[in-house]
Amino acid sequence: MKPIVSKDSIVYFGQECYTALNSYLEKSNHSKIFILVDSNTHEYCLSLLMSKIETEYDTEVIEIEPGEIHKNIETCSGIWNALAELQADRKSLIINLGGGVITDLGGFIACTYKRGINYINIPTSLLAMVDASVGGKTGVDLGNLKNMVGVISESEMVLIDTEYLSTLPVNQMCSGFAEMLKHGLIQDIGYWEKLSDLSQLELDDLNQMIHESVMIKNKIVIEDPTEQNIRKYLNFGHTLGHAIESFYLTHPEKPTLLHGEAIAVGMIMESYISKELLSLTNNDLQDIGDVILATFPKLDIDPSDRQDIMNLLIHDKKNENGNILFVLLNAIGEAKYNCTVSNDLIVKSFEYYDSL
Ligand code: GLY
């Protein structure tokens, strides 16, 4: 699989990852390597990486608790302190081995410790492979508000080896699949159609699909690295999806919702709004709902929770001058950003989702 060249980074695939990593380590002049893991990737992924790394550098492993609830500034403080105690200097390298929480948080740590040190992302979840580890977005949540604090700065390289997925639970695979569907919906109808018929897809196709998703994302990010315009397309499904995810994060009595599961709901609701406001056809709306609900179980959103979820929209990072701005679809494969949507229509989108 051909490497994908981004603005300041390169994404490598399969076994080439380790050739690239080892050659980078050989040529670079680092003082020490820190590998950031959570307890899951420590158990299931670290041995594979260690069996492939060839380096003379001292290597330390820093482990954190897994899960979105640990993606916060307190966890960062713990890691900054650990780095200081272990005498990490500006020539240190951080390797983030994990899912989106590890790559987002580890990237943020690297960008801020001593005002910035090099880092490499090795995503171990499908979500991180196709989205989180590519494009340089780093950061942490602020309370229940997703990714409120962070910076955009690309890693030295991203290494995508699907062997890490062999121990990933099915719901985590589905969570990543939501972002792949999004890539088709915003940019590429052919890719959407391929993904739509999961029964025709073999596991061997996964490498190719991941490569296609990264190509789609990379093309957008190269053109608009700091999200002034078309990078906003990547937020399709995320305006309502993030609000739903934030709401469920702070209501432990409700079912636990993975990022992709919330985005799947958001994509159906925002497709409904697209049909009402733009030119998305009813057939396409139905198709989108059918494909998404074939993979993701319907979420039972209590109507009495709708207002609380809508109140969270005020914190969306795309908002400008107090306006909540959505990314919508003119058609499958063609997105539009900066769309304003009335509260009435948002309520109708909840009703539409509920009716499916
Ligand atoms: N996850 C959306 C982006 O990277 O812009």
XYZ file of C-alpha atoms and ligand atoms in Angstrom:
361
model
C 0.000 0.000 0.000
C 1.507 3.320 -1.085
C 2.471 5.774 1.674
C 0.321 8.906 1.794
C 2.201 12.165 2.029
C 0.577 14.870 4.122
C 1.746 18.446 4.685
C 4.316 17.716 7.397
C 3.837 13.987 7.904
C 3.762 10.657 6.050
C 1.292 7.820 6.605
C 2.829 4.353 6.110
C 0.907 1.092 5.832
C 1.557 -2.564 6.744
C 5.087 -3.865 7.124
C 6.525 -0.739 5.528
C 5.615 1.023 8.776
C 8.433 -0.631 10.636
C 11.038 -0.134 7.903
C 10.113 3.559 7.898
C 10.134 3.764 11.705
C 13.494 2.055 12.087
C 15.101 4.123 9.384
C 13.689 7.313 10.974
C 15.046 6.283 14.382
C 18.430 5.448 12.910
C 18.750 8.820 11.195
C 17.241 10.925 13.963
C 19.031 12.299 16.958
C 16.678 11.606 19.844
C 17.694 11.306 23.479
C 15.039 8.867 24.615
C 11.786 7.284 23.415
C 8.577 7.386 25.439
C 5.792 5.047 24.369
C 2.362 6.173 25.560
C -0.142 3.340 25.966
C -3.346 2.646 27.851
C -3.791 -0.572 29.795
C -5.427 -2.241 26.752
C -2.764 -1.346 24.220
C -0.113 -2.201 26.820
C -1.563 -5.703 27.004
C -2.506 -6.298 23.357
C -0.330 -4.071 21.147
C 2.956 -3.186 22.818
C 4.631 -6.571 22.274
C 4.022 -6.366 18.511
C 5.572 -2.909 18.357
C 8.538 -3.899 20.556
C 9.202 -6.925 18.339
C 9.529 -4.589 15.344
C 11.480 -1.653 16.776
C 15.228 -1.781 16.271
C 16.837 0.982 18.285
C 19.607 1.718 20.723
C 17.621 4.493 22.365
C 16.425 4.120 25.963
C 12.728 3.375 25.883
C 10.224 4.075 28.655
C 6.554 3.091 28.655
C 3.962 5.439 30.180
C 0.545 3.910 30.767
C -2.792 5.617 31.355
C -6.313 4.341 32.006
C -8.330 3.647 28.844
C -11.442 5.545 27.759
C -12.752 8.972 26.847
C -13.354 9.896 30.519
C -9.572 10.016 30.974
C -9.015 12.365 28.022
C -8.581 15.400 30.212
C -6.061 17.840 31.604
C -5.613 15.829 34.842
C -4.314 12.879 32.810
C -2.036 15.306 30.943
C -0.649 16.610 34.252
C 0.183 13.051 35.273
C 2.022 12.445 31.987
C 3.850 15.805 32.006
C 5.018 14.978 35.547
C 6.099 11.484 34.524
C 8.050 12.906 31.585
C 9.763 15.431 33.863
C 10.616 12.747 36.456
C 12.010 10.502 33.729
C 14.066 13.461 32.496
C 12.499 13.767 29.083
C 14.174 16.627 27.237
C 13.432 18.482 24.012
C 15.147 15.739 22.006
C 12.806 13.082 23.395
C 10.345 11.335 21.099
C 6.843 10.241 22.070
C 5.255 7.285 20.291
C 1.485 7.195 20.805
C 0.326 3.575 20.626
C -3.436 3.438 20.938
C -6.844 4.607 19.804
C -8.135 8.134 19.350
C -7.808 9.046 23.032
C -4.106 8.131 23.059
C -3.309 9.812 19.712
C -5.246 13.014 20.558
C -3.978 13.280 24.125
C -0.455 12.043 23.378
C -0.175 14.472 20.475
C -1.232 17.306 22.784
C 1.339 16.239 25.395
C 4.056 16.206 22.725
C 3.035 19.610 21.348
C 3.118 21.242 24.787
C 5.850 19.502 26.819
C 8.850 21.864 26.836
C 6.949 23.784 24.112
C 6.966 20.865 21.749
C 8.770 17.604 21.077
C 8.503 15.149 18.171
C 5.848 12.474 18.166
C 4.703 9.520 16.089
C 1.199 8.071 15.973
C 0.616 4.335 15.810
C -3.177 4.020 15.802
C -4.511 0.702 17.081
C -8.243 1.272 16.563
C -10.053 1.630 13.245
C -11.300 5.066 14.315
C -7.791 6.316 14.980
C -6.489 4.756 11.744
C -8.987 6.501 9.492
C -9.473 9.742 11.392
C -7.880 10.641 14.720
C -4.229 9.988 13.941
C -4.189 11.851 10.612
C -4.323 15.632 10.160
C -2.596 16.843 13.331
C -5.602 17.563 15.544
C -4.525 17.016 19.139
C -6.284 17.835 22.375
C -8.376 16.876 25.358
C -11.946 17.269 26.587
C -12.983 19.967 29.058
C -15.504 18.342 31.379
C -18.034 16.800 29.023
C -17.135 19.152 26.158
C -15.264 17.249 23.482
C -11.812 18.331 22.294
C -12.155 21.852 23.668
C -8.460 22.364 24.399
C -5.789 21.480 21.887
C -3.563 22.434 18.993
C -3.153 21.388 15.377
C 0.325 20.069 14.727
C 1.203 16.995 12.700
C 3.140 13.990 13.933
C 6.443 12.982 12.338
C 4.718 9.964 10.834
C 1.631 7.780 11.191
C 2.001 3.998 11.054
C -1.094 1.998 10.106
C -0.753 -1.744 10.657
C -4.102 -3.557 10.680
C -2.568 -6.391 12.720
C -3.342 -4.215 15.768
C -7.055 -4.550 14.943
C -7.079 -8.315 15.538
C -7.894 -7.823 19.236
C -10.275 -4.877 18.786
C -13.872 -5.504 19.956
C -16.586 -5.410 17.270
C -18.265 -2.267 18.646
C -14.936 -0.426 18.396
C -14.565 -1.582 14.768
C -18.062 -0.239 14.045
C -17.152 3.046 15.698
C -14.348 3.519 13.160
C -16.593 2.375 10.328
C -18.861 5.390 11.016
C -16.006 7.743 10.103
C -15.350 5.758 6.905
C -19.021 6.090 5.920
C -18.699 9.811 6.600
C -15.777 10.049 4.171
C -17.961 8.564 1.438
C -20.919 10.805 2.276
C -18.934 14.047 2.182
C -16.611 13.367 -0.760
C -16.977 10.192 -2.752
C -20.207 8.467 -3.756
C -18.287 5.511 -5.258
C -16.583 4.877 -1.916
C -19.939 5.213 -0.118
C -21.454 2.597 -2.449
C -18.584 0.183 -1.861
C -18.937 0.550 1.920
C -22.725 0.350 1.765
C -22.702 -3.276 0.774
C -20.797 -4.728 3.704
C -21.869 -8.265 2.742
C -19.708 -7.953 -0.389
C -16.647 -6.834 1.566
C -13.933 -9.272 2.639
C -11.615 -8.654 5.575
C -8.807 -8.338 3.006
C -10.609 -5.299 1.572
C -10.138 -3.507 4.883
C -6.587 -2.377 4.133
C -7.698 -0.878 0.829
C -10.710 0.835 2.458
C -8.577 2.331 5.221
C -6.153 3.593 2.569
C -9.050 5.190 0.645
C -10.396 6.856 3.791
C -6.997 8.294 4.663
C -6.610 9.533 1.050
C -9.970 11.337 1.275
C -9.163 12.897 4.631
C -5.615 13.801 3.625
C -6.744 15.574 0.437
C -9.042 17.774 2.507
C -6.502 18.422 5.259
C -3.735 19.367 2.816
C -6.010 21.976 1.250
C -7.240 23.368 4.571
C -5.000 22.265 7.477
C -6.397 24.709 10.041
C -10.101 24.228 9.240
C -10.881 27.607 7.708
C -13.145 26.093 5.066
C -13.373 22.586 3.564
C -11.891 20.753 6.580
C -15.258 21.540 8.152
C -16.714 18.823 5.867
C -15.085 16.294 8.200
C -17.511 17.462 10.868
C -20.538 16.083 9.047
C -22.642 14.221 11.620
C -20.500 15.666 14.409
C -22.532 18.758 15.346
C -25.422 16.713 16.722
C -23.202 13.641 17.170
C -20.809 15.403 19.552
C -23.699 16.918 21.522
C -25.261 13.458 21.884
C -21.889 11.946 22.820
C -21.239 14.678 25.428
C -24.724 14.231 26.880
C -24.324 10.451 27.217
C -20.813 10.855 28.690
C -22.264 12.769 31.635
C -25.232 10.448 32.156
C -23.744 7.153 33.326
C -27.243 5.752 33.862
C -27.682 5.843 30.036
C -26.000 3.333 27.706
C -22.295 3.933 27.045
C -21.922 5.455 23.619
C -18.763 5.196 21.525
C -17.763 8.169 19.357
C -18.717 6.479 16.078
C -22.051 5.333 17.506
C -22.946 8.934 18.355
C -21.718 10.151 14.958
C -23.861 7.504 13.236
C -26.956 9.027 14.888
C -25.716 12.528 14.041
C -25.234 11.593 10.370
C -28.822 10.360 10.033
C -30.219 13.472 11.736
C -28.053 15.832 9.713
C -29.002 13.982 6.503
C -32.639 14.602 7.367
C -31.860 18.325 7.817
C -29.971 18.209 4.482
C -33.070 16.856 2.757
C -35.184 19.628 4.263
C -32.751 22.488 3.555
C -30.630 21.402 0.593
C -31.047 19.117 -2.391
C -30.425 15.718 -0.777
C -33.161 13.449 -2.142
C -35.571 11.438 -0.077
C -34.185 8.234 -1.640
C -30.666 9.149 -0.582
C -31.867 9.995 2.921
C -33.512 6.570 3.176
C -30.422 4.884 1.792
C -28.220 6.628 4.378
C -30.555 5.589 7.219
C -30.706 1.978 5.965
C -26.942 1.615 5.614
C -26.209 3.163 9.008
C -28.886 1.229 10.858
C -27.645 -2.023 9.301
C -24.450 -1.572 11.339
C -25.461 0.558 14.329
C -28.323 -0.317 16.661
C -30.973 2.370 16.925
C -30.370 4.678 19.884
C -33.396 5.283 22.050
C -33.133 9.025 22.764
C -35.676 10.051 25.367
C -37.647 13.066 24.005
C -37.196 14.739 27.400
C -33.392 14.728 26.795
C -33.605 16.584 23.482
C -33.416 20.087 24.929
C -30.396 19.230 27.091
C -28.646 17.813 24.036
C -29.532 20.906 21.984
C -28.173 23.156 24.746
C -24.773 21.556 24.192
C -24.706 22.738 20.557
C -23.673 26.177 21.776
C -20.190 24.755 22.443
C -19.624 23.377 18.931
C -16.220 24.488 17.667
C -17.582 25.448 14.231
C -19.876 28.106 15.708
C -19.233 31.691 14.643
C -20.680 34.836 16.226
C -23.043 32.764 18.336
C -24.443 30.924 15.280
C -24.524 27.134 15.313
C -23.172 26.078 11.932
C -23.788 22.655 10.414
C -22.156 20.693 7.630
C -24.911 19.308 5.419
C -25.154 17.303 2.195
C -26.289 18.612 -1.185
C -26.056 15.010 -2.325
C -24.173 11.863 -1.350
C -20.535 12.773 -1.992
C -21.124 16.535 -1.930
C -21.055 18.481 1.343
C -21.670 22.121 2.219
C -20.370 23.891 5.339
C -21.571 26.901 7.391
C -25.289 26.038 7.132
C -27.568 27.599 9.737
C -30.426 25.443 10.971
C -33.475 26.502 12.977
C -34.220 24.928 16.358
C -37.542 23.684 14.959
C -35.765 21.748 12.261
C -33.325 20.258 14.779
C -36.292 19.049 16.837
C -37.805 17.555 13.653
C -34.546 15.730 12.993
C -34.864 14.065 16.434
C -38.434 13.096 15.531
C -37.322 11.734 12.179
C -34.607 9.605 13.802
C -37.110 8.384 16.376
C -39.523 7.339 13.605
C -37.045 4.981 11.901
N -11.773 14.633 12.868
C -12.015 15.726 12.017
C -10.762 16.398 11.554
O -9.679 15.879 11.727
O -10.853 17.467 11.031
